[in-house]
Amino acid sequence: MDDYLRRTAITRLRVSDEQSDLLEATISDWQHGATLASQIGWRENEDSKYGLQQLAYDNVREETRLGSQHAILATHQAASALTGVNELKDKGRKVSCPEFTSPTIKYDANTLTLFDDNTVSLTTVESRVRCELVLPEDEDGYQYQFLSDDEWSVTESTLTARDGEYFLHLGFRKPNPFDEQASPAEDRTVLGVDLGIENLAVTSTAHFESGKKLVHDHDQFEQVRGDLQQTGTQSAHRTIVGRENREERYSRDKLHRVSNEIIDEAVEHECSHIVFEDLAYIRDRMPNAKKFHQWAHRKLISFVTYKAEALGIRIEFVDASYTSQRCSECGHTSRGNRPSQAHFECGKCGKILHADYNAAKNVGWRFVRRGLNDSRRTGDSQLALKSGTVKPNRGFIPYSVPS
Ligand SMILES: [Zn+2]
């Protein structure tokens, strides 16, 4: 569901030869980057935006001159195309890996800026270019209602080259006043989730999902595979393939069960939002995580996402820097708060918590605070905890008041 009204205004751009060269080069790198991401997603069977971003981002950056935001957008574009292709495949159609050959590129509010003088600045593979919009002489041109009204802000847009000219499909959006869900007065209850290895997932409501068995079984499988590979016979190879399929099925089953537990936790505590750390942060935080762990986290998030969507629960991601060093009680942040992997002890207020539980609460808090900083929002945001919900700077609300 969309919280916004969306409109598109199409305009031509006035472009110098030099700008044209840069835009052309950018589109070319975009086609290359999106196709590369598409091939990676096709090979790894990954079509979720965040999952593919995690898998393909580094490659796109290495193989193209796209900046970080355009590299991310290219992976998202590829993920959307793969999702479309997979839907066709599910209907029994013959499909192939999507390629990006049309002379078009996506922009968003980070890569495109619209100015009051009806010019835009666009990110390219080198410096930004600033071009004039070629608008109708007639002041009643429909484009003006979006350009001159501050309520409409620029969002996903598309630049297309055609016969040596550039056309910008400027996407605009504004909050949908008729959408109850988008109402700024909406109360939100947030479930924070910390992902890890020892504990696959821990929620702000203190639900722990151990990752030990999954990792143990995976390690054992790897060992047996190593032994079989040394054997090197045809039948050993067949055994490996059979076991790989079984292991993947087993791991997926386990991750489905864990995702169901997280959803149950959210439903039980009447949460409107489930919040994870951004995958890039999880990866930075766990440099020793194996490919298997990364795969497991991606799968888990994608399972939770589609199940949550069906229930009207939203999934959000937060920047999770310092979530493991910050005290979820008093906010004191220090490396010394984390004397061991599992143990959190605040050097200031003395609070002792399981470290992953502390991190899960911080992930949730970060999103709750984001709501407080949004001036349009007047609704309450609160974090779901084991014994009740907590609003920032306000009282504790137990789930059930003992009579
Ligand atoms: Zn503290």
mmCIF file of C-alpha atoms in Angstrom, residues 152-317:
data_model
loop_
_atom_site.group_PDB
_atom_site.id
_atom_site.type_symbol
_atom_site.label_atom_id
_atom_site.label_comp_id
_atom_site.label_asym_id
_atom_site.label_seq_id
_atom_site.Cartn_x
_atom_site.Cartn_y
_atom_site.Cartn_z
ATOM 1 C CA TRP A 152 4.725 17.978 -4.126
ATOM 2 C CA SER A 153 8.247 16.659 -3.705
ATOM 3 C CA VAL A 154 10.407 14.932 -6.267
ATOM 4 C CA THR A 155 10.724 11.181 -5.970
ATOM 5 C CA GLU A 156 11.657 8.313 -8.320
ATOM 6 C CA SER A 157 12.158 9.749 -11.795
ATOM 7 C CA THR A 158 13.361 8.430 -15.134
ATOM 8 C CA LEU A 159 15.658 9.971 -17.701
ATOM 9 C CA THR A 160 15.335 8.688 -21.259
ATOM 10 C CA ALA A 161 17.455 9.474 -24.301
ATOM 11 C CA ARG A 162 15.629 9.523 -27.619
ATOM 12 C CA ASP A 163 16.934 10.717 -30.974
ATOM 13 C CA GLY A 164 19.672 12.762 -29.358
ATOM 14 C CA GLU A 165 17.292 14.441 -26.917
ATOM 15 C CA TYR A 166 16.727 13.871 -23.209
ATOM 16 C CA PHE A 167 13.332 13.514 -21.598
ATOM 17 C CA LEU A 168 12.801 13.553 -17.880
ATOM 18 C CA HIS A 169 9.794 11.797 -16.371
ATOM 19 C CA LEU A 170 9.768 13.663 -13.089
ATOM 20 C CA GLY A 171 8.026 11.706 -10.371
ATOM 21 C CA PHE A 172 6.249 13.767 -7.719
ATOM 22 C CA ARG A 173 4.523 12.698 -4.559
ATOM 23 C CA LYS A 174 2.679 14.185 -1.614
ATOM 24 C CA PRO A 175 1.157 12.533 1.441
ATOM 25 C CA ASN A 176 -2.221 11.046 0.628
ATOM 26 C CA PRO A 177 -4.792 12.889 2.751
ATOM 27 C CA PHE A 178 -7.376 10.148 2.205
ATOM 28 C CA ASP A 179 -5.162 7.319 3.314
ATOM 29 C CA GLU A 180 -5.976 6.450 6.914
ATOM 30 C CA GLN A 181 -2.816 4.418 7.197
ATOM 31 C CA ALA A 182 -0.697 7.378 6.225
ATOM 32 C CA SER A 183 -2.335 9.686 8.685
ATOM 33 C CA PRO A 184 0.343 11.442 10.715
ATOM 34 C CA ALA A 185 -1.719 10.722 13.797
ATOM 35 C CA GLU A 186 -1.283 7.001 13.342
ATOM 36 C CA ASP A 187 -0.002 5.298 16.480
ATOM 37 C CA ARG A 188 2.873 2.983 15.844
ATOM 38 C CA THR A 189 4.048 0.041 17.848
ATOM 39 C CA VAL A 190 7.467 -1.139 16.840
ATOM 40 C CA LEU A 191 9.099 -4.549 17.148
ATOM 41 C CA GLY A 192 12.896 -4.267 16.946
ATOM 42 C CA VAL A 193 14.810 -7.299 15.667
ATOM 43 C CA ASP A 194 18.533 -7.982 15.993
ATOM 44 C CA LEU A 195 20.038 -10.529 13.613
ATOM 45 C CA GLY A 196 23.169 -12.487 14.412
ATOM 46 C CA ILE A 197 24.895 -15.831 14.222
ATOM 47 C CA GLU A 198 24.836 -17.308 17.724
ATOM 48 C CA ASN A 199 21.318 -15.989 17.997
ATOM 49 C CA LEU A 200 19.771 -15.878 14.569
ATOM 50 C CA ALA A 201 17.170 -13.360 15.698
ATOM 51 C CA VAL A 202 16.299 -11.635 18.956
ATOM 52 C CA THR A 203 13.288 -9.341 19.311
ATOM 53 C CA SER A 204 12.773 -6.304 21.528
ATOM 54 C CA THR A 205 10.141 -8.434 23.275
ATOM 55 C CA ALA A 206 12.952 -10.797 24.376
ATOM 56 C CA HIS A 207 12.086 -13.634 22.028
ATOM 57 C CA PHE A 208 15.308 -15.515 21.240
ATOM 58 C CA GLU A 209 15.809 -17.689 18.159
ATOM 59 C CA SER A 210 19.036 -19.649 18.455
ATOM 60 C CA GLY A 211 21.156 -20.028 15.345
ATOM 61 C CA LYS A 212 23.298 -22.765 16.839
ATOM 62 C CA LYS A 213 21.593 -25.749 15.255
ATOM 63 C CA LEU A 214 21.438 -24.170 11.830
ATOM 64 C CA VAL A 215 25.129 -23.284 11.934
ATOM 65 C CA HIS A 216 26.131 -26.618 13.452
ATOM 66 C CA ASP A 217 24.302 -28.579 10.762
ATOM 67 C CA HIS A 218 25.725 -26.359 8.066
ATOM 68 C CA ASP A 219 29.285 -26.851 9.326
ATOM 69 C CA GLN A 220 28.772 -30.585 9.454
ATOM 70 C CA PHE A 221 27.428 -30.585 5.931
ATOM 71 C CA GLU A 222 30.466 -28.617 4.744
ATOM 72 C CA GLN A 223 32.778 -31.148 6.349
ATOM 73 C CA VAL A 224 31.065 -34.133 4.763
ATOM 74 C CA ARG A 225 31.092 -32.350 1.425
ATOM 75 C CA GLY A 226 34.836 -31.803 1.760
ATOM 76 C CA ASP A 227 35.328 -35.525 2.369
ATOM 77 C CA LEU A 228 33.125 -36.473 -0.570
ATOM 78 C CA GLN A 229 34.923 -34.047 -2.873
ATOM 79 C CA GLN A 230 38.189 -35.717 -2.023
ATOM 80 C CA THR A 231 36.692 -39.031 -3.064
ATOM 81 C CA GLY A 232 36.026 -37.430 -6.453
ATOM 82 C CA THR A 233 33.893 -40.251 -7.899
ATOM 83 C CA GLN A 234 30.741 -39.818 -9.968
ATOM 84 C CA SER A 235 28.591 -41.220 -7.221
ATOM 85 C CA ALA A 236 30.244 -38.925 -4.657
ATOM 86 C CA HIS A 237 29.331 -36.005 -6.914
ATOM 87 C CA ARG A 238 25.727 -37.178 -7.131
ATOM 88 C CA THR A 239 25.643 -37.514 -3.369
ATOM 89 C CA ILE A 240 26.932 -33.947 -2.970
ATOM 90 C CA VAL A 241 24.231 -32.535 -5.241
ATOM 91 C CA GLY A 242 21.519 -34.496 -3.452
ATOM 92 C CA ARG A 243 22.752 -33.322 -0.088
ATOM 93 C CA GLU A 244 22.986 -29.704 -1.255
ATOM 94 C CA ASN A 245 19.333 -29.726 -2.229
ATOM 95 C CA ARG A 246 18.390 -31.333 1.039
ATOM 96 C CA GLU A 247 20.459 -28.877 3.044
ATOM 97 C CA GLU A 248 18.932 -25.897 1.273
ATOM 98 C CA ARG A 249 15.444 -27.272 1.885
ATOM 99 C CA TYR A 250 16.269 -27.904 5.516
ATOM 100 C CA SER A 251 17.694 -24.408 6.035
ATOM 101 C CA ARG A 252 14.761 -22.767 4.283
ATOM 102 C CA ASP A 253 12.314 -24.702 6.453
ATOM 103 C CA LYS A 254 14.127 -23.614 9.557
ATOM 104 C CA LEU A 255 14.185 -19.971 8.401
ATOM 105 C CA HIS A 256 10.478 -20.141 7.576
ATOM 106 C CA ARG A 257 9.802 -21.315 11.109
ATOM 107 C CA VAL A 258 11.915 -18.511 12.569
ATOM 108 C CA SER A 259 10.155 -15.933 10.373
ATOM 109 C CA ASN A 260 6.793 -17.254 11.607
ATOM 110 C CA GLU A 261 7.953 -16.830 15.196
ATOM 111 C CA ILE A 262 8.912 -13.205 14.531
ATOM 112 C CA ILE A 263 5.539 -12.547 12.861
ATOM 113 C CA ASP A 264 3.719 -14.192 15.785
ATOM 114 C CA GLU A 265 5.642 -11.987 18.177
ATOM 115 C CA ALA A 266 4.603 -8.880 16.212
ATOM 116 C CA VAL A 267 0.951 -9.956 16.063
ATOM 117 C CA GLU A 268 0.836 -10.874 19.740
ATOM 118 C CA HIS A 269 2.170 -7.449 20.727
ATOM 119 C CA GLU A 270 -0.031 -5.662 18.164
ATOM 120 C CA CYS A 271 2.930 -4.187 16.332
ATOM 121 C CA SER A 272 2.422 -2.004 13.282
ATOM 122 C CA HIS A 273 6.092 -2.164 12.291
ATOM 123 C CA ILE A 274 8.913 -4.688 12.345
ATOM 124 C CA VAL A 275 12.322 -3.058 12.191
ATOM 125 C CA PHE A 276 15.606 -4.639 11.141
ATOM 126 C CA GLU A 277 19.087 -3.263 10.758
ATOM 127 C CA ASP A 278 20.039 -2.385 7.234
ATOM 128 C CA LEU A 279 21.770 -5.439 5.739
ATOM 129 C CA ALA A 280 24.879 -3.466 4.870
ATOM 130 C CA TYR A 281 25.352 -2.716 8.577
ATOM 131 C CA ILE A 282 24.844 -6.311 9.579
ATOM 132 C CA ARG A 283 27.591 -7.237 7.151
ATOM 133 C CA ASP A 284 29.928 -4.512 8.443
ATOM 134 C CA ARG A 285 29.259 -5.508 12.023
ATOM 135 C CA MET A 286 30.062 -9.162 11.337
ATOM 136 C CA PRO A 287 33.076 -9.196 9.031
ATOM 137 C CA ASN A 288 33.605 -12.868 9.872
ATOM 138 C CA ALA A 289 30.094 -13.898 8.891
ATOM 139 C CA LYS A 290 30.193 -16.555 6.232
ATOM 140 C CA LYS A 291 28.288 -16.399 2.994
ATOM 141 C CA PHE A 292 25.921 -18.849 4.593
ATOM 142 C CA HIS A 293 25.039 -16.416 7.406
ATOM 143 C CA GLN A 294 24.500 -13.603 4.946
ATOM 144 C CA TRP A 295 22.262 -15.855 2.905
ATOM 145 C CA ALA A 296 20.327 -16.863 6.039
ATOM 146 C CA HIS A 297 19.775 -13.233 7.089
ATOM 147 C CA ARG A 298 18.627 -12.243 3.618
ATOM 148 C CA LYS A 299 16.211 -15.146 3.407
ATOM 149 C CA LEU A 300 14.873 -14.507 6.881
ATOM 150 C CA ILE A 301 14.185 -10.847 6.090
ATOM 151 C CA SER A 302 12.502 -11.724 2.817
ATOM 152 C CA PHE A 303 10.273 -14.361 4.478
ATOM 153 C CA VAL A 304 9.291 -11.959 7.251
ATOM 154 C CA THR A 305 8.655 -9.214 4.683
ATOM 155 C CA TYR A 306 6.148 -11.066 2.567
ATOM 156 C CA LYS A 307 4.353 -12.558 5.551
ATOM 157 C CA ALA A 308 4.183 -9.148 7.238
ATOM 158 C CA GLU A 309 2.842 -7.502 4.094
ATOM 159 C CA ALA A 310 -0.031 -9.958 4.007
ATOM 160 C CA LEU A 311 -0.945 -8.885 7.556
ATOM 161 C CA GLY A 312 -0.545 -5.153 6.962
ATOM 162 C CA ILE A 313 2.549 -4.963 9.164
ATOM 163 C CA ARG A 314 5.278 -2.770 7.749
ATOM 164 C CA ILE A 315 8.951 -3.613 7.490
ATOM 165 C CA GLU A 316 11.515 -0.885 8.054
ATOM 166 C CA PHE A 317 15.286 -0.741 8.154
#
